mmCIF file of C-alpha atoms in Angstrom:
data_model
loop_
_atom_site.group_PDB
_atom_site.id
_atom_site.type_symbol
_atom_site.label_atom_id
_atom_site.label_comp_id
_atom_site.label_asym_id
_atom_site.label_seq_id
_atom_site.Cartn_x
_atom_site.Cartn_y
_atom_site.Cartn_z
ATOM 1 C CA MET A 284 -117.534 9.577 -102.173
ATOM 2 C CA PRO A 285 -115.961 12.491 -104.053
ATOM 3 C CA PHE A 286 -113.638 11.435 -106.874
ATOM 4 C CA SER A 287 -110.031 12.520 -107.244
ATOM 5 C CA ASP A 288 -108.949 14.674 -110.188
ATOM 6 C CA ASN A 289 -107.540 11.575 -111.889
ATOM 7 C CA ASP A 290 -110.794 9.696 -111.308
ATOM 8 C CA ASN A 291 -112.750 12.546 -112.914
ATOM 9 C CA LYS A 292 -110.478 12.462 -115.974
ATOM 10 C CA LEU A 293 -111.081 8.723 -116.359
ATOM 11 C CA ILE A 294 -114.841 9.175 -115.923
ATOM 12 C CA ASN A 295 -114.939 11.934 -118.536
ATOM 13 C CA LYS A 296 -112.932 9.738 -120.899
ATOM 14 C CA MET A 297 -115.374 6.883 -120.355
ATOM 15 C CA LYS A 298 -118.304 9.259 -120.990
ATOM 16 C CA THR A 299 -116.836 10.156 -124.384
ATOM 17 C CA GLU A 300 -115.393 6.825 -125.510
ATOM 18 C CA ALA A 301 -117.753 4.322 -123.920
ATOM 19 C CA PRO A 302 -121.089 6.034 -123.137
ATOM 20 C CA GLU A 303 -122.860 2.742 -122.427
ATOM 21 C CA PHE A 304 -120.369 1.905 -119.654
ATOM 22 C CA TYR A 305 -120.571 5.468 -118.379
ATOM 23 C CA ASP A 306 -124.364 5.152 -118.138
ATOM 24 C CA LEU A 307 -124.032 1.855 -116.251
ATOM 25 C CA PHE A 308 -121.469 3.417 -113.912
ATOM 26 C CA MET A 309 -123.717 6.406 -113.124
ATOM 27 C CA ARG A 310 -126.751 4.187 -112.515
ATOM 28 C CA THR A 311 -124.675 2.038 -110.156
ATOM 29 C CA CYS A 312 -123.570 5.168 -108.281
ATOM 30 C CA ASN A 313 -127.191 6.300 -107.966
ATOM 31 C CA ILE A 314 -128.229 2.915 -106.595
ATOM 32 C CA TYR A 315 -125.381 3.026 -104.070
ATOM 33 C CA GLU A 316 -126.342 6.554 -102.974
ATOM 34 C CA CYS A 317 -129.988 5.552 -102.524
ATOM 35 C CA GLN A 318 -129.016 2.528 -100.431
ATOM 36 C CA ALA A 319 -126.587 4.565 -98.344
ATOM 37 C CA SER A 320 -129.222 7.266 -97.855
ATOM 38 C CA SER A 321 -131.823 4.755 -96.730
ATOM 39 C CA ALA A 322 -129.433 3.033 -94.306
ATOM 40 C CA SER A 323 -128.227 6.327 -92.813
ATOM 41 C CA HIS A 324 -131.814 7.521 -92.413
ATOM 42 C CA ASP A 325 -132.818 4.350 -90.550
ATOM 43 C CA ILE A 326 -129.786 4.537 -88.275
ATOM 44 C CA LEU A 327 -130.310 8.228 -87.552
ATOM 45 C CA ASN A 328 -133.954 7.600 -86.606
ATOM 46 C CA HIS A 329 -132.936 5.182 -83.842
ATOM 47 C CA ILE A 330 -130.128 7.463 -82.650
ATOM 48 C CA THR A 331 -132.508 10.427 -82.520
ATOM 49 C CA VAL A 332 -134.885 8.466 -80.278
ATOM 50 C CA LEU A 333 -131.973 7.453 -78.050
ATOM 51 C CA HIS A 334 -130.727 11.044 -77.892
ATOM 52 C CA GLY A 335 -134.197 12.274 -76.941
ATOM 53 C CA THR A 336 -134.405 9.691 -74.154
ATOM 54 C CA LEU A 337 -131.004 10.804 -72.890
ATOM 55 C CA GLN A 338 -132.153 14.426 -72.717
ATOM 56 C CA VAL A 339 -135.316 13.451 -70.807
ATOM 57 C CA LEU A 340 -133.287 11.498 -68.250
ATOM 58 C CA GLU A 341 -130.852 14.383 -67.819
ATOM 59 C CA HIS A 342 -133.769 16.763 -67.287
ATOM 60 C CA ARG A 343 -135.302 14.517 -64.620
ATOM 61 C CA SER A 344 -132.011 13.880 -62.841
ATOM 62 C CA ASN A 345 -129.517 16.700 -63.306
ATOM 63 C CA ASP A 346 -126.850 14.916 -61.240
ATOM 64 C CA ILE A 347 -126.621 12.088 -63.771
ATOM 65 C CA LYS A 348 -124.795 14.413 -66.189
ATOM 66 C CA HIS A 349 -121.793 14.377 -63.849
ATOM 67 C CA ASP A 350 -121.509 10.599 -63.692
ATOM 68 C CA PRO A 351 -118.325 9.498 -65.572
ATOM 69 C CA VAL A 352 -120.035 6.552 -67.302
ATOM 70 C CA TRP A 353 -122.932 8.747 -68.385
ATOM 71 C CA MET A 354 -120.555 11.453 -69.611
ATOM 72 C CA ASN A 355 -118.645 8.935 -71.739
ATOM 73 C CA PHE A 356 -121.883 7.531 -73.151
ATOM 74 C CA SER A 357 -123.201 11.010 -73.947
ATOM 75 C CA LYS A 358 -119.954 11.990 -75.670
ATOM 76 C CA ALA A 359 -119.949 8.807 -77.757
ATOM 77 C CA LEU A 360 -123.568 9.374 -78.800
ATOM 78 C CA HIS A 361 -122.913 12.969 -79.831
ATOM 79 C CA SER A 362 -119.864 11.841 -81.813
ATOM 80 C CA LEU A 363 -121.962 9.227 -83.609
ATOM 81 C CA ILE A 364 -124.632 11.803 -84.502
ATOM 82 C CA ASP A 365 -121.937 14.150 -85.782
ATOM 83 C CA TYR A 366 -120.353 11.353 -87.835
ATOM 84 C CA ILE A 367 -123.626 10.412 -89.524
ATOM 85 C CA ASN A 368 -124.586 14.032 -90.186
ATOM 86 C CA THR A 369 -121.231 14.902 -91.754
ATOM 87 C CA THR A 370 -121.261 11.700 -93.792
ATOM 88 C CA SER A 371 -124.719 12.663 -95.056
ATOM 89 C CA GLU A 372 -123.363 16.057 -96.108
ATOM 90 C CA LEU A 373 -120.689 14.278 -98.131
ATOM 91 C CA ARG A 374 -123.284 12.106 -99.852
ATOM 92 C CA TYR A 375 -125.339 15.122 -100.960
ATOM 93 C CA SER A 376 -122.434 17.459 -101.685
ATOM 94 C CA ARG A 377 -122.631 16.992 -105.468
ATOM 95 C CA HIS A 378 -126.398 17.418 -105.655
ATOM 96 C CA CYS A 379 -127.161 21.093 -106.274
ATOM 97 C CA ASN A 380 -130.452 22.919 -106.115
ATOM 98 C CA LYS A 381 -129.456 26.366 -107.322
ATOM 99 C CA SER A 382 -131.210 29.668 -106.681
ATOM 100 C CA TYR A 383 -130.242 33.299 -106.172
ATOM 101 C CA PHE A 384 -129.179 34.374 -102.672
ATOM 102 C CA ASP A 385 -126.957 36.858 -100.852
ATOM 103 C CA ILE A 386 -123.660 35.142 -99.982
ATOM 104 C CA LEU A 387 -123.138 37.641 -97.139
ATOM 105 C CA ASP A 388 -126.024 35.983 -95.284
ATOM 106 C CA ILE A 389 -123.813 32.903 -95.087
ATOM 107 C CA LEU A 390 -120.480 34.613 -94.477
ATOM 108 C CA TRP A 391 -121.525 36.817 -91.566
ATOM 109 C CA ASN A 392 -123.212 33.873 -89.819
ATOM 110 C CA ILE A 393 -120.290 31.432 -89.981
ATOM 111 C CA PRO A 394 -119.194 32.058 -86.336
ATOM 112 C CA LEU A 395 -122.767 31.660 -85.028
ATOM 113 C CA ASN A 396 -123.369 28.526 -87.080
ATOM 114 C CA LEU A 397 -120.113 27.056 -85.821
ATOM 115 C CA ASP A 398 -121.247 27.682 -82.236
ATOM 116 C CA ASP A 399 -124.492 25.829 -82.975
ATOM 117 C CA MET A 400 -122.583 22.981 -84.645
ATOM 118 C CA PHE A 401 -120.283 22.429 -81.688
ATOM 119 C CA GLU A 402 -123.143 22.770 -79.208
ATOM 120 C CA THR A 403 -124.993 20.001 -81.046
ATOM 121 C CA ILE A 404 -122.124 17.582 -80.458
ATOM 122 C CA GLY A 405 -121.716 18.648 -76.830
ATOM 123 C CA GLU A 406 -118.562 20.730 -77.284
ATOM 124 C CA THR A 407 -117.749 24.386 -76.757
ATOM 125 C CA HIS A 408 -115.106 26.579 -78.302
ATOM 126 C CA SER A 409 -114.003 30.198 -78.222
ATOM 127 C CA ARG A 410 -112.111 31.726 -81.142
ATOM 128 C CA ASN A 411 -111.409 35.288 -82.192
ATOM 129 C CA TYR A 412 -113.054 35.558 -85.616
ATOM 130 C CA ARG A 413 -111.844 38.363 -87.838
ATOM 131 C CA LEU A 414 -114.281 38.862 -90.721
ATOM 132 C CA ASP A 415 -113.328 40.879 -93.791
ATOM 133 C CA PHE A 416 -116.043 41.217 -96.458
ATOM 134 C CA PRO A 417 -117.139 43.947 -98.883
ATOM 135 C CA GLU A 418 -120.360 45.769 -98.025
ATOM 136 C CA GLN A 419 -122.178 43.901 -100.770
ATOM 137 C CA PHE A 420 -121.795 41.224 -103.449
ATOM 138 C CA PRO A 421 -123.927 40.514 -106.511
ATOM 139 C CA LEU A 422 -126.541 37.843 -105.858
ATOM 140 C CA VAL A 423 -125.056 34.376 -106.207
ATOM 141 C CA TYR A 424 -126.722 31.651 -108.283
ATOM 142 C CA ALA A 425 -125.758 28.490 -106.436
ATOM 143 C CA ASP A 426 -126.968 25.962 -103.872
ATOM 144 C CA CYS A 427 -127.133 27.976 -100.665
ATOM 145 C CA ASP A 428 -127.205 24.945 -98.340
ATOM 146 C CA ARG A 429 -124.288 23.212 -100.048
ATOM 147 C CA ILE A 430 -122.142 26.371 -100.116
ATOM 148 C CA ASN A 431 -122.907 26.918 -96.447
ATOM 149 C CA SER A 432 -121.942 23.318 -95.621
ATOM 150 C CA ALA A 433 -118.658 23.650 -97.512
ATOM 151 C CA LEU A 434 -117.640 26.884 -95.804
ATOM 152 C CA LEU A 435 -118.613 25.561 -92.373
ATOM 153 C CA ALA A 436 -116.527 22.441 -93.013
ATOM 154 C CA ILE A 437 -113.498 24.577 -93.855
ATOM 155 C CA ALA A 438 -114.045 26.890 -90.881
ATOM 156 C CA ARG A 439 -114.562 23.942 -88.547
ATOM 157 C CA ASN A 440 -111.248 22.537 -89.684
ATOM 158 C CA ALA A 441 -109.626 25.849 -88.689
ATOM 159 C CA VAL A 442 -111.297 25.747 -85.267
ATOM 160 C CA GLU A 443 -110.062 22.222 -84.613
ATOM 161 C CA ALA A 444 -106.506 23.217 -85.567
ATOM 162 C CA THR A 445 -106.395 26.100 -83.085
ATOM 163 C CA ASP A 446 -106.734 26.737 -79.355
ATOM 164 C CA GLU A 447 -109.063 28.837 -77.236
ATOM 165 C CA GLY A 448 -108.837 32.532 -78.082
ATOM 166 C CA ASP A 449 -106.789 32.045 -81.276
ATOM 167 C CA ASP A 450 -107.470 34.116 -84.371
ATOM 168 C CA ILE A 451 -109.350 32.762 -87.382
ATOM 169 C CA ILE A 452 -109.556 35.115 -90.360
ATOM 170 C CA ILE A 453 -112.397 34.745 -92.867
ATOM 171 C CA SER A 454 -112.273 37.023 -95.906
ATOM 172 C CA ALA A 455 -114.022 37.156 -99.272
ATOM 173 C CA SER A 456 -113.409 38.882 -102.579
ATOM 174 C CA LEU A 457 -114.801 38.973 -106.100
ATOM 175 C CA ASP A 458 -112.538 39.039 -109.165
ATOM 176 C CA ASP A 459 -113.785 38.580 -112.737
ATOM 177 C CA ASN A 460 -117.014 36.966 -111.478
ATOM 178 C CA VAL A 461 -115.070 34.451 -109.376
ATOM 179 C CA LEU A 462 -115.955 34.603 -105.693
ATOM 180 C CA SER A 463 -113.199 33.480 -103.323
ATOM 181 C CA VAL A 464 -113.598 32.853 -99.609
ATOM 182 C CA VAL A 465 -110.358 32.440 -97.660
ATOM 183 C CA VAL A 466 -110.194 30.901 -94.167
ATOM 184 C CA THR A 467 -106.841 31.386 -92.443
ATOM 185 C CA ASP A 468 -105.745 30.041 -89.080
ATOM 186 C CA TYR A 469 -102.435 30.031 -87.232
ATOM 187 C CA GLY A 470 -102.809 26.648 -85.619
ATOM 188 C CA CYS A 471 -101.077 23.289 -85.910
ATOM 189 C CA GLY A 472 -101.315 23.078 -89.715
ATOM 190 C CA PHE A 473 -101.073 19.901 -91.783
ATOM 191 C CA SER A 474 -98.236 17.452 -91.846
ATOM 192 C CA GLU A 475 -96.596 16.841 -95.235
ATOM 193 C CA ASP A 476 -98.148 13.390 -95.373
ATOM 194 C CA ALA A 477 -101.630 14.723 -94.530
ATOM 195 C CA LEU A 478 -101.464 17.281 -97.333
ATOM 196 C CA SER A 479 -101.080 14.476 -99.876
ATOM 197 C CA HIS A 480 -104.538 13.094 -99.083
ATOM 198 C CA VAL A 481 -106.263 15.988 -97.338
ATOM 199 C CA PHE A 482 -109.212 15.907 -99.757
ATOM 200 C CA HIS A 483 -109.734 12.148 -99.465
ATOM 201 C CA ALA A 484 -112.849 11.213 -97.535
ATOM 202 C CA PHE A 485 -112.555 9.215 -94.297
ATOM 203 C CA GLU A 486 -108.849 9.941 -93.886
ATOM 204 C CA SER A 487 -107.954 12.062 -90.883
ATOM 205 C CA GLU A 488 -105.068 12.465 -88.471
ATOM 206 C CA LYS A 489 -107.549 13.511 -85.771
ATOM 207 C CA THR A 490 -108.982 10.791 -83.548
ATOM 208 C CA GLY A 491 -112.760 10.487 -83.544
ATOM 209 C CA HIS A 492 -113.322 12.467 -86.743
ATOM 210 C CA ALA A 493 -114.986 11.279 -89.941
ATOM 211 C CA GLY A 494 -112.389 13.060 -92.042
ATOM 212 C CA VAL A 495 -114.874 14.315 -94.616
ATOM 213 C CA GLY A 496 -114.878 18.108 -94.126
ATOM 214 C CA LEU A 497 -112.461 19.115 -96.863
ATOM 215 C CA ALA A 498 -113.778 16.347 -99.129
ATOM 216 C CA ILE A 499 -117.221 17.958 -98.801
ATOM 217 C CA ALA A 500 -115.793 21.395 -99.597
ATOM 218 C CA ARG A 501 -114.014 20.099 -102.675
ATOM 219 C CA ALA A 502 -117.080 18.228 -103.959
ATOM 220 C CA VAL A 503 -119.302 21.298 -103.504
ATOM 221 C CA ALA A 504 -116.761 23.540 -105.229
ATOM 222 C CA SER A 505 -116.478 21.077 -108.120
ATOM 223 C CA ALA A 506 -120.265 20.903 -108.485
ATOM 224 C CA HIS A 507 -120.259 24.700 -108.863
ATOM 225 C CA GLY A 508 -117.390 24.773 -111.345
ATOM 226 C CA GLY A 509 -114.962 25.917 -108.670
ATOM 227 C CA SER A 510 -112.065 24.643 -106.604
ATOM 228 C CA VAL A 511 -110.526 24.465 -103.142
ATOM 229 C CA SER A 512 -106.832 25.076 -102.554
ATOM 230 C CA ILE A 513 -104.683 24.853 -99.446
ATOM 231 C CA THR A 514 -101.666 27.020 -98.699
ATOM 232 C CA PRO A 515 -99.502 25.818 -95.789
ATOM 233 C CA LEU A 516 -98.162 28.681 -93.676
ATOM 234 C CA ALA A 517 -95.125 28.745 -91.415
ATOM 235 C CA THR A 518 -97.600 28.339 -88.559
ATOM 236 C CA GLY A 519 -101.105 27.519 -89.725
ATOM 237 C CA THR A 520 -103.071 27.063 -92.906
ATOM 238 C CA SER A 521 -104.934 29.133 -95.459
ATOM 239 C CA VAL A 522 -107.784 27.474 -97.368
ATOM 240 C CA THR A 523 -109.369 29.178 -100.396
ATOM 241 C CA PHE A 524 -112.829 28.170 -101.651
ATOM 242 C CA SER A 525 -113.607 29.656 -105.082
ATOM 243 C CA PHE A 526 -116.424 29.356 -107.596
ATOM 244 C CA ARG A 527 -117.750 31.368 -110.540
ATOM 245 C CA ILE A 528 -120.944 33.270 -109.831
#
């Protein structure tokens, strides 16, 4: 689970003043991550088999998809798959495998990747994406998969805060070697209480959600020496993801 800013200060203090305890703490974290990874993998294997069986049955009997009990079961299964997948993203969000890549390959494909994401969990959405990027950026040295996951998490949050046909603006800029991607929506926004713990994992005002999206984005940004900030609007929210390239 990503640590808060205060947690990171305490960990850094422990690293300096009590390195033996810091080493024990990090080894304990690694053991926990390995156990969590193994458990999630085993669970996902069984769910994948179940999901495959469901698809075979739907293919053989198309009418079954319209049965209320079947529809509820299918929705619950897709939600469970989504929960495990997003939780897995959180677990790996601080583990970076950096290489050079073109960030525009990620930015231009955000709408398409969101469509694929929602299709995977059996949902559809239609938003008016307004993309504003320079013609080119310098190659970025970062973890392409993690950056992509972070930006999709932020954009997904914007989708879930808006309605069909609403605008979502995604822009990017480079200033003094700091790349900033801004996702702006004009949806329901965050309540004052939600803003106080918006980056805390597994805390969400939305029913049926893992509540890890912005926690993933923050952990990825931190692992790349960057940050995520949220600006509440009169109607909507603007989220800025920044990191030094």
